[in-house]
Tab-separated table of C-alpha atoms and ligand atoms in Angstrom:
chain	number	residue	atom	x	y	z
A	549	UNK	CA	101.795	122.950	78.727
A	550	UNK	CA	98.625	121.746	79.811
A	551	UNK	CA	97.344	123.361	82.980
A	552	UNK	CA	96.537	121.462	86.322
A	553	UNK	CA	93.036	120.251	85.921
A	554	UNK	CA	93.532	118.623	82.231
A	555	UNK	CA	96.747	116.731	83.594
A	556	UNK	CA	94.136	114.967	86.086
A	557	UNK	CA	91.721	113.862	84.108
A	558	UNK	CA	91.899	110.090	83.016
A	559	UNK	CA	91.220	111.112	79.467
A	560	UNK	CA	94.338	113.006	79.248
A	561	UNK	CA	96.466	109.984	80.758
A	562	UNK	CA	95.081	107.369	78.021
A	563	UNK	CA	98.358	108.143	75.847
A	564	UNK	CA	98.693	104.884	74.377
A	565	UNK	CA	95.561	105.320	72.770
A	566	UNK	CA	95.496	109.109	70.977
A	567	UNK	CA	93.350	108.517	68.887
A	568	UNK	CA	90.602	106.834	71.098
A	569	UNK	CA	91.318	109.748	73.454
A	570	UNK	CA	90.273	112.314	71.296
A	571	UNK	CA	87.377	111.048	69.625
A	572	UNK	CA	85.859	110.370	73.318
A	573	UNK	CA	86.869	113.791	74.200
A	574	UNK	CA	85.568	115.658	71.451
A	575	UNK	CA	82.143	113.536	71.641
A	576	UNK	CA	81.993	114.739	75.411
A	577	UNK	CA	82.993	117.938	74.853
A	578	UNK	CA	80.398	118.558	72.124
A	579	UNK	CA	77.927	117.266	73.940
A	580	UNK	CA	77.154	114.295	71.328
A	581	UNK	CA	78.065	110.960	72.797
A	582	UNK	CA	76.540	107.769	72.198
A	583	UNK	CA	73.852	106.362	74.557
A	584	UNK	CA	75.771	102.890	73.788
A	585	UNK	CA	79.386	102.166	73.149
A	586	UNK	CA	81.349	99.166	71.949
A	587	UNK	CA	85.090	99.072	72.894
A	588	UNK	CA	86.738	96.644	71.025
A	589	UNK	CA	90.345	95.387	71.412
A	590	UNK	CA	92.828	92.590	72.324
A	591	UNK	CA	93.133	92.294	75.875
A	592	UNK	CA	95.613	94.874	77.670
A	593	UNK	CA	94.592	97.647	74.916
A	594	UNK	CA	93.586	99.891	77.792
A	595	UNK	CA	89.429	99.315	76.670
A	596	UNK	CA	89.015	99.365	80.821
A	597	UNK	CA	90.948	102.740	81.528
A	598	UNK	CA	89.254	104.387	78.645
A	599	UNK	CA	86.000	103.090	79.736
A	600	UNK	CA	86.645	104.857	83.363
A	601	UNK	CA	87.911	107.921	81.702
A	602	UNK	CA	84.374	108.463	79.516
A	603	UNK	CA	82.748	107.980	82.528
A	604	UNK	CA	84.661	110.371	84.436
A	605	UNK	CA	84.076	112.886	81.390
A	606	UNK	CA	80.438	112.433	81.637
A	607	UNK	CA	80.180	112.668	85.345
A	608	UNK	CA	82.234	115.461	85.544
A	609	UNK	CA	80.732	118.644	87.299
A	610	UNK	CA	82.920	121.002	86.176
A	611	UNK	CA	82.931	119.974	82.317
A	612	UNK	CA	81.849	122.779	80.868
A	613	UNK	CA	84.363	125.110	82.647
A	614	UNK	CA	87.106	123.188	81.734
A	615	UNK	CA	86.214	123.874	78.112
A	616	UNK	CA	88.152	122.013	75.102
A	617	UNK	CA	91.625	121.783	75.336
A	618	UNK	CA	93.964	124.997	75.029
A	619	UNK	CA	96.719	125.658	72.551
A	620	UNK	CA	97.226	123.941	69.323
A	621	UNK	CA	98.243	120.124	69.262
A	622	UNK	CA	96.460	119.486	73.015
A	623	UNK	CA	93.588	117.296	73.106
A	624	UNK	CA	89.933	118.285	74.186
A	625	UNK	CA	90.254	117.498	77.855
A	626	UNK	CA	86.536	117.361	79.176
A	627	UNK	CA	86.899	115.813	82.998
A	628	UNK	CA	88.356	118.549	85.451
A	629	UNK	CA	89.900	115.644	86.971
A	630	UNK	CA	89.852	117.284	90.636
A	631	UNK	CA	85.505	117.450	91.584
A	632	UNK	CA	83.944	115.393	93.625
A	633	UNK	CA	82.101	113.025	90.670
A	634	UNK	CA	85.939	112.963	89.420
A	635	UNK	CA	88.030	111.518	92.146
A	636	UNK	CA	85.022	108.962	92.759
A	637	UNK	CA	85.254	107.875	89.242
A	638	UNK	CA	89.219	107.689	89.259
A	639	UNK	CA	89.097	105.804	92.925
A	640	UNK	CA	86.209	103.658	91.504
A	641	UNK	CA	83.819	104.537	93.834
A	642	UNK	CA	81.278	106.527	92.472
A	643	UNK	CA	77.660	104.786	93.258
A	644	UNK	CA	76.602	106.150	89.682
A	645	UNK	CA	79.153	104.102	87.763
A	646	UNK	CA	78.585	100.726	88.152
A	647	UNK	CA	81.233	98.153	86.483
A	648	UNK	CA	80.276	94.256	85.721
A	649	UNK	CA	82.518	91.343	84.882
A	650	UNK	CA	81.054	87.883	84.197
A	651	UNK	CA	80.322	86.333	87.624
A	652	UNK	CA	80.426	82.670	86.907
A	653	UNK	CA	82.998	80.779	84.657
A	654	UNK	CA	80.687	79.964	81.525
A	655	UNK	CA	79.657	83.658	81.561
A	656	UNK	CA	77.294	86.655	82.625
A	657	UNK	CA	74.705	84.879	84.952
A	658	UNK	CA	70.967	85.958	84.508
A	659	UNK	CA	70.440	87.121	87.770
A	660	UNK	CA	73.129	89.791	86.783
A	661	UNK	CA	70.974	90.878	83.529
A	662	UNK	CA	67.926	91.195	85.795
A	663	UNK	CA	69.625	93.230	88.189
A	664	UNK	CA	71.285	95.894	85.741
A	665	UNK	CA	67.710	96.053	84.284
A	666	UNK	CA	66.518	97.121	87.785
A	667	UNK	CA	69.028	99.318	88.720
A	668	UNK	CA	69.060	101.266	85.231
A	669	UNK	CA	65.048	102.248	85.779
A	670	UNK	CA	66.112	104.146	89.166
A	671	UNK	CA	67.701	107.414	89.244
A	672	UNK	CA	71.228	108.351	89.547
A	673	UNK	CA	72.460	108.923	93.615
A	674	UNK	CA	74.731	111.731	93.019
A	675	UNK	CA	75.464	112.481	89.635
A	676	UNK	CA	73.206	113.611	86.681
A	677	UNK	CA	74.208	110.725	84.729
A	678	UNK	CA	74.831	106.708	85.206
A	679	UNK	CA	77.684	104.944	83.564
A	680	UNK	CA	77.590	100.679	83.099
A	681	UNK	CA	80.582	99.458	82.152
A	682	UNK	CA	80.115	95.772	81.353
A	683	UNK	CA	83.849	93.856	80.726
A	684	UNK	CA	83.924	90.886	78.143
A	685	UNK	CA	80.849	91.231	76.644
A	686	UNK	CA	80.921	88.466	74.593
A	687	UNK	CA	80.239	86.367	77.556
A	688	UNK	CA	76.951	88.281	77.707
A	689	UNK	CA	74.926	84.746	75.406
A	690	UNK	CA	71.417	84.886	74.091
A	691	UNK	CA	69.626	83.847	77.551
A	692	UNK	CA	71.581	86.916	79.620
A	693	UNK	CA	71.502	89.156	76.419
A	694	UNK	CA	68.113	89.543	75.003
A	695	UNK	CA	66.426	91.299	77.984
A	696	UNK	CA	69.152	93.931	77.479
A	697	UNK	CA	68.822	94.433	74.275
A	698	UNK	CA	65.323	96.695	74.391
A	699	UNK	CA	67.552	98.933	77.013
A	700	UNK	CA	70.546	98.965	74.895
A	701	UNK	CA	68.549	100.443	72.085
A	702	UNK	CA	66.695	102.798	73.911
A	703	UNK	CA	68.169	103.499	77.790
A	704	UNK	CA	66.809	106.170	80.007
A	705	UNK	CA	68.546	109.538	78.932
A	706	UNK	CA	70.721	109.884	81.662
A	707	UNK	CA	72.011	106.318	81.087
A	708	UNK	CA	75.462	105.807	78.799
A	709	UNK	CA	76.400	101.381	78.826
A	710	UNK	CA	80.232	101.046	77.618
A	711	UNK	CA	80.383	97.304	76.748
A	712	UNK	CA	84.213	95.995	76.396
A	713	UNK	CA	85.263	93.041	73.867
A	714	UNK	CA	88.149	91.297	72.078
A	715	UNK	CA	86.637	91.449	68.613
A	716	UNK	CA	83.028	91.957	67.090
A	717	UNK	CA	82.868	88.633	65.507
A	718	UNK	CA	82.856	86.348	68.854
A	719	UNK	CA	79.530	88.894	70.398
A	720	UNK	CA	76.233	88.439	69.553
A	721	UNK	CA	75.057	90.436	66.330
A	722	UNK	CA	72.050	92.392	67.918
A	723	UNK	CA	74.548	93.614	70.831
A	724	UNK	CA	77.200	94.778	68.383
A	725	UNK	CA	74.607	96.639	65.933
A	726	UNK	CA	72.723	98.600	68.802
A	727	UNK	CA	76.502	100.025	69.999
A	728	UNK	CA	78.523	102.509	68.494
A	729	UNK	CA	81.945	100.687	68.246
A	730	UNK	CA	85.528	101.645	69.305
A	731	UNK	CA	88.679	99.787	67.537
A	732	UNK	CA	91.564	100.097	70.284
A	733	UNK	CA	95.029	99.330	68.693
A	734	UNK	CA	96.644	96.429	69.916
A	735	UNK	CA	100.053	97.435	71.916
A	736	UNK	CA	103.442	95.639	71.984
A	737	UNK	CA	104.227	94.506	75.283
A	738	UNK	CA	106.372	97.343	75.468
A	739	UNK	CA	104.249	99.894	74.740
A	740	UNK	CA	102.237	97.902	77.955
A	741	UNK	CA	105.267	97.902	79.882
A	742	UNK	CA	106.406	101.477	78.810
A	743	UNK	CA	102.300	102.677	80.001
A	744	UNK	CA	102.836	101.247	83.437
A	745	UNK	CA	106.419	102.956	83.614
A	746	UNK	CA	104.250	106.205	82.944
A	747	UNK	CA	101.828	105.647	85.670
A	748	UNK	CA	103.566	104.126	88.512
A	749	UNK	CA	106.925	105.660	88.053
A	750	UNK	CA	108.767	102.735	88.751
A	751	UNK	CA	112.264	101.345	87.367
A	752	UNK	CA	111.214	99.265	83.763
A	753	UNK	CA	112.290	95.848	85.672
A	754	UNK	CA	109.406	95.760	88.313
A	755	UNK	CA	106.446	97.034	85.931
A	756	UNK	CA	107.792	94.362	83.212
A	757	UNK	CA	107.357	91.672	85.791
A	758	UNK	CA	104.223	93.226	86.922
A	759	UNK	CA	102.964	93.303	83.360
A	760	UNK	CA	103.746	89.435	83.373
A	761	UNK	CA	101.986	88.773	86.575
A	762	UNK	CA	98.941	91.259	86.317
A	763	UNK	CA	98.033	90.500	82.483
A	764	UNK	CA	97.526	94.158	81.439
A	765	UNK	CA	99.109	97.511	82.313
A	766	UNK	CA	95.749	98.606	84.097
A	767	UNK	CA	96.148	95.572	86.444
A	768	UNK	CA	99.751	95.784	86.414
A	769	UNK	CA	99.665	99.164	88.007
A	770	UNK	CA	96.666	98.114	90.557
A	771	UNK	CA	99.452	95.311	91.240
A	772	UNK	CA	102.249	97.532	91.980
A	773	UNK	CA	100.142	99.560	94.267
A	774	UNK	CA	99.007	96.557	96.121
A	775	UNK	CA	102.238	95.210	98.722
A	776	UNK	CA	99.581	92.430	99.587
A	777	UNK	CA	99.117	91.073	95.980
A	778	UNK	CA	103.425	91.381	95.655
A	779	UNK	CA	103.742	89.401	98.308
A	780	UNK	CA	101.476	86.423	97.269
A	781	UNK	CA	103.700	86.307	94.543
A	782	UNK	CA	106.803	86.681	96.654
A	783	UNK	CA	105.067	83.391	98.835
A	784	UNK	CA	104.436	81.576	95.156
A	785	UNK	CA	107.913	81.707	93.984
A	786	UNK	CA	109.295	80.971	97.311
A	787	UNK	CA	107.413	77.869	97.403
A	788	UNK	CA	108.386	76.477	93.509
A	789	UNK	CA	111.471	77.259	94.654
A	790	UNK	CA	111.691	75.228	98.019
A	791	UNK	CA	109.939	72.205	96.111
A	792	UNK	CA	113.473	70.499	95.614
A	793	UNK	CA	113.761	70.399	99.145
A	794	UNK	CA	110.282	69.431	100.184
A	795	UNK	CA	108.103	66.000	101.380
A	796	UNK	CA	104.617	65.694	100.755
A	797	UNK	CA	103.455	67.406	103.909
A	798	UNK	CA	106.046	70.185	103.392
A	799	UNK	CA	103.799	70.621	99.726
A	800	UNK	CA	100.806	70.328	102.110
A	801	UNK	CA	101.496	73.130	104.152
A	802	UNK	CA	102.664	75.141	101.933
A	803	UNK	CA	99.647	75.238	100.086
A	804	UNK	CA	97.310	76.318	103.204
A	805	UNK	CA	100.281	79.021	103.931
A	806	UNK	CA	100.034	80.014	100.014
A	807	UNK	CA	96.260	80.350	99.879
A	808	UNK	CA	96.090	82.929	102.899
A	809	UNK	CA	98.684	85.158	101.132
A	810	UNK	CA	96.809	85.289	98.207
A	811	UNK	CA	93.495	85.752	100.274
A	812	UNK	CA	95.198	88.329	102.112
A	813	UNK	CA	94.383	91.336	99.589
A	814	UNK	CA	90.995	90.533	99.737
A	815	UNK	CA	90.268	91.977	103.081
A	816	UNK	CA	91.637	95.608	101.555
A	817	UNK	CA	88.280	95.087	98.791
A	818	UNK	CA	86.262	94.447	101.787
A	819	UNK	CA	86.946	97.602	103.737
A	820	UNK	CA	86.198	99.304	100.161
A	821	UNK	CA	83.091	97.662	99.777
A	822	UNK	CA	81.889	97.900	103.405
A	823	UNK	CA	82.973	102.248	103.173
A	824	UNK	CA	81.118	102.124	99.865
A	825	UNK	CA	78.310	100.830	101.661
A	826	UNK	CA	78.329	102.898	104.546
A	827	UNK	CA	78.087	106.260	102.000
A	828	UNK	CA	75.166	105.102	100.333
A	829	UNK	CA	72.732	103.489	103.302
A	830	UNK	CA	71.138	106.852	103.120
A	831	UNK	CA	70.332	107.213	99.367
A	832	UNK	CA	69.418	103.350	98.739
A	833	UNK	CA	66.238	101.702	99.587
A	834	UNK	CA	66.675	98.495	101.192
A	835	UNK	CA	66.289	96.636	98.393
A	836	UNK	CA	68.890	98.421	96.606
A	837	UNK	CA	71.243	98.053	99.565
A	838	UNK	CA	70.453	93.864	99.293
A	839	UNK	CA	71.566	94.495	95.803
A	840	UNK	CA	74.830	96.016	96.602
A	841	UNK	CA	75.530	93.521	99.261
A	842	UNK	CA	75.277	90.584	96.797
A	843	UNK	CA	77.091	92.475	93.937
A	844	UNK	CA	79.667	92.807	97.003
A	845	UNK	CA	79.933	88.764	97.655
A	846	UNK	CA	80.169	88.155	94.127
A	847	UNK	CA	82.752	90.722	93.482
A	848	UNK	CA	84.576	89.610	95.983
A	849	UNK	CA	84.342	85.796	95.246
A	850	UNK	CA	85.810	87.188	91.183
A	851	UNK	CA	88.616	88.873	93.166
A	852	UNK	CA	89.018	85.115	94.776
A	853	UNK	CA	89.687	83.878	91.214
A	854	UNK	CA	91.420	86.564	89.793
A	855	UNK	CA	93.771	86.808	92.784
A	856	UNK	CA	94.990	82.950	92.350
A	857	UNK	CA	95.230	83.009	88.396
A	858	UNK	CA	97.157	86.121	89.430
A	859	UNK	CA	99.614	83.535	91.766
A	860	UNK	CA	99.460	80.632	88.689
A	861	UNK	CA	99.956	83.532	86.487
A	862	UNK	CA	103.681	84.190	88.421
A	863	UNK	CA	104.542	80.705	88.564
A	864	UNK	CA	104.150	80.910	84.669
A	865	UNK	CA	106.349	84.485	84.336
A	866	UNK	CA	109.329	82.170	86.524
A	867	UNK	CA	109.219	78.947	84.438
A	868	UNK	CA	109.545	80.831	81.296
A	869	UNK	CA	112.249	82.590	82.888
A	870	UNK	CA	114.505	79.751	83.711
A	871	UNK	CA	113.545	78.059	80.058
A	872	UNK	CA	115.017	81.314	78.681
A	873	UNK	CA	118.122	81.068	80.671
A	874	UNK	CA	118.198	77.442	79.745
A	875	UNK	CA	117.869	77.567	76.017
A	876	UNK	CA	120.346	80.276	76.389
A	877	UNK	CA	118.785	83.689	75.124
A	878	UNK	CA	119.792	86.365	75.675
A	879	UNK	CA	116.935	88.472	76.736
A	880	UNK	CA	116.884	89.749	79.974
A	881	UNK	CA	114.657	88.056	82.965
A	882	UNK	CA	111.395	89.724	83.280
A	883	UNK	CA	112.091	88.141	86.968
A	884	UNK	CA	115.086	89.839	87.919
A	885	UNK	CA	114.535	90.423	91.848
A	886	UNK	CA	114.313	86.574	92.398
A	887	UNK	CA	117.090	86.081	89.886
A	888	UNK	CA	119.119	83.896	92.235
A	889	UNK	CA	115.895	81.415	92.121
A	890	UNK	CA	116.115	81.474	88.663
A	891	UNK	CA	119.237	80.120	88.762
A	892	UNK	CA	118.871	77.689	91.178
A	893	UNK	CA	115.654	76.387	89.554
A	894	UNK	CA	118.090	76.086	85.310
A	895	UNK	CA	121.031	74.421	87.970
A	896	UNK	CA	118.963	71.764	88.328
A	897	UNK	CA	116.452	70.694	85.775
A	898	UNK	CA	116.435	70.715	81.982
A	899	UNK	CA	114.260	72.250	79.009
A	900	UNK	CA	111.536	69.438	79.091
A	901	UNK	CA	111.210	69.381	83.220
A	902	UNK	CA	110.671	73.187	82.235
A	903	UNK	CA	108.021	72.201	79.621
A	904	UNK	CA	106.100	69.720	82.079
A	905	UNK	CA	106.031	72.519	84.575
A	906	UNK	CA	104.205	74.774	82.250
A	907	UNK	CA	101.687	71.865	81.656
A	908	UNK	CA	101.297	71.396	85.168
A	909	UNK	CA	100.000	75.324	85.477
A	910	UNK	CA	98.196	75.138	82.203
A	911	UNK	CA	96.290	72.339	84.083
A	912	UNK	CA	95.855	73.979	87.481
A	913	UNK	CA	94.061	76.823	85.374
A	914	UNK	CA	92.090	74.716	83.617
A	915	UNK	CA	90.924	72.821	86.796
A	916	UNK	CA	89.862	76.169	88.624
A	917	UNK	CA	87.834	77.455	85.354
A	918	UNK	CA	85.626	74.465	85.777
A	919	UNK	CA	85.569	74.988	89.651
A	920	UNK	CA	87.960	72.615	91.112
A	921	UNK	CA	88.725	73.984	95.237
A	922	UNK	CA	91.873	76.248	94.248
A	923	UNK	CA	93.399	74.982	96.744
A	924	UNK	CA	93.447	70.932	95.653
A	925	UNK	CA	94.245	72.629	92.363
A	926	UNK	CA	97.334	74.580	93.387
A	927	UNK	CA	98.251	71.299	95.679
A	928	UNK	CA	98.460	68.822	92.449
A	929	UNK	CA	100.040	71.400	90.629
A	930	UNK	CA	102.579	71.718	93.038
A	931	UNK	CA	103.136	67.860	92.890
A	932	UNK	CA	103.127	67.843	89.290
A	933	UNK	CA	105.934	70.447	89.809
A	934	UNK	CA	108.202	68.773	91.837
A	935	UNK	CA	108.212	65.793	89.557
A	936	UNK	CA	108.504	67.568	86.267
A	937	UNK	CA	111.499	69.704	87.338
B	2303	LIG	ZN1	85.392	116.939	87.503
């Protein structure tokens, strides 16, 4: 049995990936990680959730206490799991451990490069160390790369970068080389499915369909904690499933209804970000807070996006559904609560109408990566729809 503190720490809960989770663990608890690390995996391989974990482990007040793990067979456990630096880390709001996605759809924007330069000369707020964890690196391209590269090589001591990819080969060589790299397995879908099961708790059926939905069992689980993000999905396959019965305004209105659903969830990131804010006016200069106040629009324009690929993405998970039923396998429906939509929806089309459908989303995502309104998007694909079912 492990005791209380190691069963906190997000180290401990990165099961799917034992061996990642002790190598980390060890490096932390011998005091020898890397200044730079390359996680590399297929998406949904749990690179994020390991990337929060090291940097809980490195923030960690109590590490040393906590020791390396106890009896034979348990891994070196380094976070406590339960300080201060910890439960900021595992709520993702520590002001030490900053986390950057790509902020336009061709990639990491310069103005992001130059501000991670800035911010990684200035000491940490309230930790002894600073953690950047920068998501699909290989959107990081020569212009937005090359000023990093002199800090990747040689960062301030108290500075550790975790970069997170899908394979070496698709990042740029001078990126890959200054990092110490990470392979991640890939998982089944079950494995993904069975990891979400683990962390939420919940019966197989809903963490399956939020594994369909989300994308990966770390957003899955964000997903099942969030009722606002359930029910824009609720909204989206209520309205593929009234477009039998509806006109062209009906399609119309549905839309505006649909977008405020799925805008809905954003207003829980902006109380985060405004809190987040509010704890920090007192360490940050005011140029630092004019940072964090753009980082916060542009964070919560990516939420935007994500949230509506998150609504495509269940309009997807249902059509596949009803072309399973209709080709007649017999696996079970990763949408079981709206089952009786399901069957409504195989009732009354066939397996190309299912086909078109797809195409229609495929589109719709396509349009929105190269910054068509979502909403015009989501409209024609609605259209497109009704007319291919
Ligand atoms: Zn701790």
């Amino acid at each position: 049995m492990n005791n209380a503190g190691l069963d906190k720490s997000l180290l401990s809960q990165l099961s799917t990936q034992p061996r990642v989770r002790d190598f980390l663990a060890r490096a932390v608890a011998q005091g020898r990680t890397s200044h730079a690390y390359l996680f590399l995996g297929a998406p949904g391989s749990g690179k994020l959730d390991a990337a929060w974990a090291l940097a809980q482990a490195l923030l960690c007040e109590n590490r040393a206490s906590s020791g390396v793990g106890g009896e034979s067979g348990a891994s070196p456990s380094p976070a406590c799991g339960t300080c201060d630096h910890c439960q900021r880390v595992s709520r993702h709001t520590h002001p030490d451990v900053h986390y950057l996605a790509p902020e336009s759809a061709t990639g990491y924007l310069i103005a992001q490069t130059r501000e991670l330069l800035e911010d990684v000369a200035l000491a940490p707020i309230r930790a002894k160390r600073k953690v950047y964890i920068i998501d699909r690196a290989e959107q990081l391209r020569a212009n937005t790369a090359n000023a990093l590269l002199k800090t990747l090589e040689e960062p301030p001591a108290t500075v550790t970068f975790i970069l997170l990819g899908t394979n070496a080969d698709s990042m740029l060589p001078t990126i890959v080389s200054r990092c110490q790299c990470v392979p991640f397995r890939a998982l089944s879908t079950h494995e993904a499915v069975k990891a979400v099961e683990r962390a939420t708790g919940l019966p197989a059926q809903r963490c399956r369909m939020a594994f369909s939905v989300a994308g990966s069992s770390a957003r899955a689980i964000e997903f099942l904690k969030s009722a606002d993000r359930q029910e824009a999905r609720r909204s989206v396959v209520r309205a593929v499933d009234m477009l039998a019965h509806s006109d062209e305004a009906d399609i119309l209105a549905t839309t505006k209804e649909l977008m405020l659903t799925i805008h809905a969830p954003l207003a829980e990131v902006e109380s985060t970000q405004k809190a987040i804010l509010e704890q920090n006016q007192d360490y940050l200069s005011r140029g630092a807070l004019k940072q964090l106040e753009d980082r916060n629009k542009r964070e919560l324009s990516a939420r935007e996006r994500s949230g509506i690929m998150e609504a495509l993405a269940s309009v997807r998970s249902l059509l596949r559904d009803v072309l399973v039923q209709l080709e007649g396998a017999q696996s079970e429906l990763v949408n079981e609560d709206v089952a009786d939509v399901v069957e409504r929806m195989c009732a009354r089309t066939t397996t190309a109408g299912v086909l078109h459908a797809l195409d229609a989303v495929k589109t719709a995502e396509w349009r929105i990566a190269r910054n068509v309104t979502p909403q015009l998007a989501i409209e024609v694909m609605l259209f497109d729809i009704r007319k291919a079912l």
